[in-house]
Every structure is written in C-alpha cells, then in structure tokens.
Amino acid sequence: MHTQPMHSRLAPLTCALAAATLLAACGAMKPSASPMYSQDSLPDTIKVPAGNKVAMETVGVGEITYECRDKANAPGQTEWVFVGPKAVLNDRSGKQVGTYYGPPATWESGDGSKLTATQLAVAPSGAGNLPYQLVKANPAMGTGAMTGVTFIQRVALKGGVAPASTCAPANKGERQIVKYQADYIFWKAA
C-alpha cells in the first residue's frame, strides 16, 4: 500500500481550515450601514418632537439673495434684507432629488410633490453661518416624497449670512448673492 507523506495529506486540510476561517471572518463583518441621523448635538429648541422619524436627508447647495433696503421702523437707515433662497437638494450620494426656493420658502421633490412650512425656532450655528432652523411643514401639494412630512430641520450650515459690504442709502435696491450649504432633514410621523 502506498502512503502519502504527512505534509501531502495535511495540505487539503490546512486549505479547508484557512477557507473556513476566512469565511467566518467575512460572515462576522456587517455591511457598513450609514449611521442613523442623530439630533443629540443640536440645540433643544430645534429638535423634532418624539413621535417623528427621519424620512429623508438632503444636502442643499445654492445661494441666497439679499437686497439693500430701508430698515423697518428706522427712518433713514438701511440694512441687507433676505430676499430668498435658490438651491438644489441632493441625497447623501450627491444625486439631485429636489429643489429649494422662495419666497415663500418651498421644498420641492423631483417627483413634483412640494411643501411650504412655518418657522418654529432658530438657534445660532456658528459665525458666518445661517442659524439652525426648525419648521413645521404645511400639507404637501401633490403626491410623493413630500407627502406626510411633519417637520424640516436645517442643520450642518456653511455660509449664507448677509453680505459684509456696505448697505447705505446710496446703494438702496442693490442685490447681492451669497453662497451657502445646509442639510435639510425631513421628518414624518413615526
């Protein structure tokens, strides 16, 4: 009877053990799910109440128009006044899923559904940035992604504040466009 040397008989067993170990290691790895959105670091005034869940996360990239106008209740004084936003809404992968424009402030999904909202609260978000914002959604127009939205949070802000340039009676009516970025988090009843 012909016998194989010991190392020849162990080679298939060693390979099988290595393959089993590798498969077990791969099975232990879970696909990296995107982390769940958390309100923990936000000011309490702009947190969405319990009973709601995140329905959609978007990144708004665009611009805000300001106009040099008379200050309300201050004759002879002028200030930069917010005229309106214009932005694209992208999903977390960078694909455009909607637009944001105004007045009135309107969030519109690529499917045609859209809504306006009523501001509930704002909170400082850092120098040079628009404030955090919480709005209560009005009923959506059309059927689609905006149907059933209860609240929208504006977070993760970059830029968007009124221009630093002079607003004086001499340049009343002048408009300036300022770039900004913000995450818009859409919530629906849980």
CSV table of C-alpha atoms in Angstrom, one decimal:
chain,number,residue,atom,x,y,z
A,1,MET,CA,0.0,0.0,0.0
A,2,HIS,CA,1.3,3.4,-1.0
A,3,THR,CA,1.1,6.1,1.7
A,4,GLN,CA,1.4,9.8,1.1
A,5,PRO,CA,3.9,11.8,3.2
A,6,MET,CA,2.2,13.5,6.2
A,7,HIS,CA,2.5,17.1,4.7
A,8,SER,CA,0.7,16.0,1.5
A,9,ARG,CA,-2.2,14.7,3.5
A,10,LEU,CA,-2.4,17.8,5.7
A,11,ALA,CA,-2.3,20.3,2.7
A,12,PRO,CA,-6.0,19.9,1.8
A,13,LEU,CA,-7.0,20.0,5.5
A,14,THR,CA,-4.9,23.2,6.0
A,15,CYS,CA,-6.5,24.8,3.0
A,16,ALA,CA,-10.0,23.9,4.2
A,17,LEU,CA,-9.3,25.3,7.6
A,18,ALA,CA,-7.9,28.5,6.1
A,19,ALA,CA,-11.0,28.9,3.9
A,20,ALA,CA,-13.4,28.2,6.8
A,21,THR,CA,-11.6,30.8,8.9
A,22,LEU,CA,-11.7,33.4,6.1
A,23,LEU,CA,-15.5,32.7,5.5
A,24,ALA,CA,-16.2,33.0,9.2
A,25,ALA,CA,-14.3,36.3,9.4
A,26,CYS,CA,-16.2,37.6,6.3
A,27,GLY,CA,-19.5,36.5,7.8
A,28,ALA,CA,-18.7,38.4,11.0
A,29,MET,CA,-18.3,41.7,9.0
A,30,LYS,CA,-21.6,43.5,8.7
A,31,PRO,CA,-22.2,45.8,5.7
A,32,SER,CA,-21.4,49.4,6.8
A,33,ALA,CA,-24.8,50.9,7.1
A,34,SER,CA,-24.9,54.7,7.1
A,35,PRO,CA,-25.1,56.0,10.7
A,36,MET,CA,-28.5,56.9,11.9
A,37,TYR,CA,-29.2,60.6,11.9
A,38,SER,CA,-28.9,62.0,15.5
A,39,GLN,CA,-30.3,65.2,17.0
A,40,ASP,CA,-28.1,64.8,20.1
A,41,SER,CA,-25.7,67.6,19.3
A,42,LEU,CA,-28.4,70.1,18.3
A,43,PRO,CA,-29.9,72.8,20.5
A,44,ASP,CA,-33.1,71.7,22.2
A,45,THR,CA,-35.1,74.5,20.5
A,46,ILE,CA,-34.7,72.9,17.1
A,47,LYS,CA,-35.1,69.2,18.0
A,48,VAL,CA,-38.0,67.5,16.4
A,49,PRO,CA,-40.5,66.2,19.0
A,50,ALA,CA,-40.8,62.5,19.8
A,51,GLY,CA,-43.3,60.6,17.6
A,52,ASN,CA,-41.5,61.5,14.3
A,53,LYS,CA,-38.8,59.7,12.3
A,54,VAL,CA,-36.3,60.8,9.6
A,55,ALA,CA,-37.9,60.2,6.2
A,56,MET,CA,-35.2,61.8,4.0
A,57,GLU,CA,-31.8,63.5,4.4
A,58,THR,CA,-30.7,66.1,1.8
A,59,VAL,CA,-27.9,68.5,1.3
A,60,GLY,CA,-28.9,71.9,0.0
A,61,VAL,CA,-26.3,73.6,-2.1
A,62,GLY,CA,-27.1,77.1,-3.5
A,63,GLU,CA,-27.4,80.8,-2.9
A,64,ILE,CA,-29.4,83.3,-1.0
A,65,THR,CA,-30.2,86.8,-2.4
A,66,TYR,CA,-30.1,89.9,-0.2
A,67,GLU,CA,-31.3,93.4,-1.1
A,68,CYS,CA,-30.2,96.7,0.5
A,69,ARG,CA,-33.5,98.2,1.8
A,70,ASP,CA,-34.8,100.7,4.3
A,71,LYS,CA,-34.7,99.4,7.9
A,72,ALA,CA,-38.2,98.7,9.2
A,73,ASN,CA,-39.2,101.3,11.8
A,74,ALA,CA,-35.8,103.2,11.5
A,75,PRO,CA,-36.2,106.1,9.0
A,76,GLY,CA,-33.1,106.9,7.1
A,77,GLN,CA,-31.3,103.7,8.0
A,78,THR,CA,-30.7,100.8,5.6
A,79,GLU,CA,-29.8,97.1,6.0
A,80,TRP,CA,-29.3,93.9,3.9
A,81,VAL,CA,-32.7,92.1,3.8
A,82,PHE,CA,-33.2,88.4,3.0
A,83,VAL,CA,-35.0,88.1,-0.4
A,84,GLY,CA,-35.0,84.4,-1.0
A,85,PRO,CA,-33.1,81.1,-1.4
A,86,LYS,CA,-32.4,79.1,-4.5
A,87,ALA,CA,-30.7,75.6,-4.0
A,88,VAL,CA,-30.6,72.1,-5.3
A,89,LEU,CA,-31.3,69.3,-2.8
A,90,ASN,CA,-29.0,66.3,-3.2
A,91,ASP,CA,-29.2,63.0,-1.4
A,92,ARG,CA,-26.3,61.7,0.6
A,93,SER,CA,-24.7,60.2,-2.6
A,94,GLY,CA,-24.8,63.6,-4.4
A,95,LYS,CA,-27.7,62.8,-6.7
A,96,GLN,CA,-30.2,65.7,-7.1
A,97,VAL,CA,-33.6,64.8,-5.6
A,98,GLY,CA,-35.2,68.2,-5.4
A,99,THR,CA,-35.0,72.0,-5.2
A,100,TYR,CA,-35.5,74.7,-2.5
A,101,TYR,CA,-36.6,78.1,-3.5
A,102,GLY,CA,-38.7,81.1,-2.4
A,103,PRO,CA,-40.4,83.2,-1.4
A,104,PRO,CA,-42.3,81.6,0.1
A,105,ALA,CA,-39.7,79.0,1.2
A,106,THR,CA,-40.7,75.9,-0.8
A,107,TRP,CA,-39.1,72.4,-0.8
A,108,GLU,CA,-39.9,70.5,-4.0
A,109,SER,CA,-39.1,66.9,-4.7
A,110,GLY,CA,-38.1,65.6,-8.1
A,111,ASP,CA,-41.4,63.7,-8.2
A,112,GLY,CA,-43.3,67.1,-8.2
A,113,SER,CA,-44.6,67.0,-4.6
A,114,LYS,CA,-43.8,70.2,-2.7
A,115,LEU,CA,-44.5,72.0,0.5
A,116,THR,CA,-44.1,75.2,2.4
A,117,ALA,CA,-43.6,75.5,6.2
A,118,THR,CA,-43.9,77.7,9.2
A,119,GLN,CA,-40.8,78.6,11.2
A,120,LEU,CA,-40.9,77.3,14.8
A,121,ALA,CA,-37.4,78.1,16.1
A,122,VAL,CA,-33.8,79.1,15.1
A,123,ALA,CA,-30.6,78.8,17.0
A,124,PRO,CA,-27.0,80.1,16.4
A,125,SER,CA,-24.9,77.7,14.3
A,126,GLY,CA,-21.6,79.5,14.3
A,127,ALA,CA,-20.1,82.7,13.0
A,128,GLY,CA,-20.7,83.3,9.3
A,129,ASN,CA,-23.4,80.7,9.0
A,130,LEU,CA,-27.2,80.9,8.8
A,131,PRO,CA,-28.8,79.7,12.0
A,132,TYR,CA,-30.1,76.2,12.7
A,133,GLN,CA,-33.8,76.2,11.9
A,134,LEU,CA,-36.9,74.0,12.7
A,135,VAL,CA,-40.0,74.4,10.6
A,136,LYS,CA,-43.4,72.7,10.8
A,137,ALA,CA,-44.5,71.5,7.4
A,138,ASN,CA,-47.7,72.6,5.8
A,139,PRO,CA,-49.7,69.8,4.0
A,140,ALA,CA,-47.9,68.8,0.8
A,141,MET,CA,-49.1,69.8,-2.7
A,142,GLY,CA,-49.1,66.7,-5.0
A,143,THR,CA,-48.3,63.2,-4.1
A,144,GLY,CA,-44.8,61.9,-3.5
A,145,ALA,CA,-41.8,62.2,-1.2
A,146,MET,CA,-43.1,65.4,0.5
A,147,THR,CA,-46.5,63.8,1.4
A,148,GLY,CA,-46.8,63.4,5.1
A,149,VAL,CA,-43.7,65.4,6.0
A,150,THR,CA,-44.2,66.9,9.5
A,151,PHE,CA,-41.0,68.9,10.2
A,152,ILE,CA,-37.9,70.0,8.4
A,153,GLN,CA,-34.6,70.8,10.2
A,154,ARG,CA,-31.9,73.0,8.7
A,155,VAL,CA,-28.5,71.8,10.1
A,156,ALA,CA,-24.8,71.5,9.1
A,157,LEU,CA,-24.7,75.0,7.9
A,158,LYS,CA,-21.9,76.7,5.8
A,159,GLY,CA,-22.2,80.4,4.9
A,160,GLY,CA,-25.4,82.2,3.8
A,161,VAL,CA,-25.3,85.3,6.0
A,162,ALA,CA,-25.9,88.8,4.8
A,163,PRO,CA,-23.1,90.4,2.8
A,164,ALA,CA,-20.3,92.2,4.6
A,165,SER,CA,-20.4,95.0,2.0
A,166,THR,CA,-21.9,98.4,2.8
A,167,CYS,CA,-25.7,98.8,2.6
A,168,ALA,CA,-26.4,102.6,2.6
A,169,PRO,CA,-29.0,104.9,1.1
A,170,ALA,CA,-26.7,105.4,-1.9
A,171,ASN,CA,-26.9,101.7,-2.9
A,172,LYS,CA,-30.5,101.0,-1.9
A,173,GLY,CA,-32.1,98.4,-4.1
A,174,GLU,CA,-28.7,96.7,-4.8
A,175,ARG,CA,-28.8,92.9,-4.7
A,176,GLN,CA,-26.1,90.6,-3.5
A,177,ILE,CA,-25.9,86.8,-3.9
A,178,VAL,CA,-24.3,84.7,-1.1
A,179,LYS,CA,-23.4,81.0,-1.5
A,180,TYR,CA,-24.5,78.6,1.2
A,181,GLN,CA,-24.9,74.9,2.1
A,182,ALA,CA,-27.2,73.2,4.6
A,183,ASP,CA,-28.5,69.8,5.3
A,184,TYR,CA,-32.3,69.6,5.3
A,185,ILE,CA,-33.7,66.7,7.3
A,186,PHE,CA,-37.3,65.8,6.5
A,187,TRP,CA,-39.4,64.1,9.2
A,188,LYS,CA,-42.7,62.2,9.1
A,189,ALA,CA,-44.9,60.8,11.9
A,190,ALA,CA,-43.4,57.5,13.2
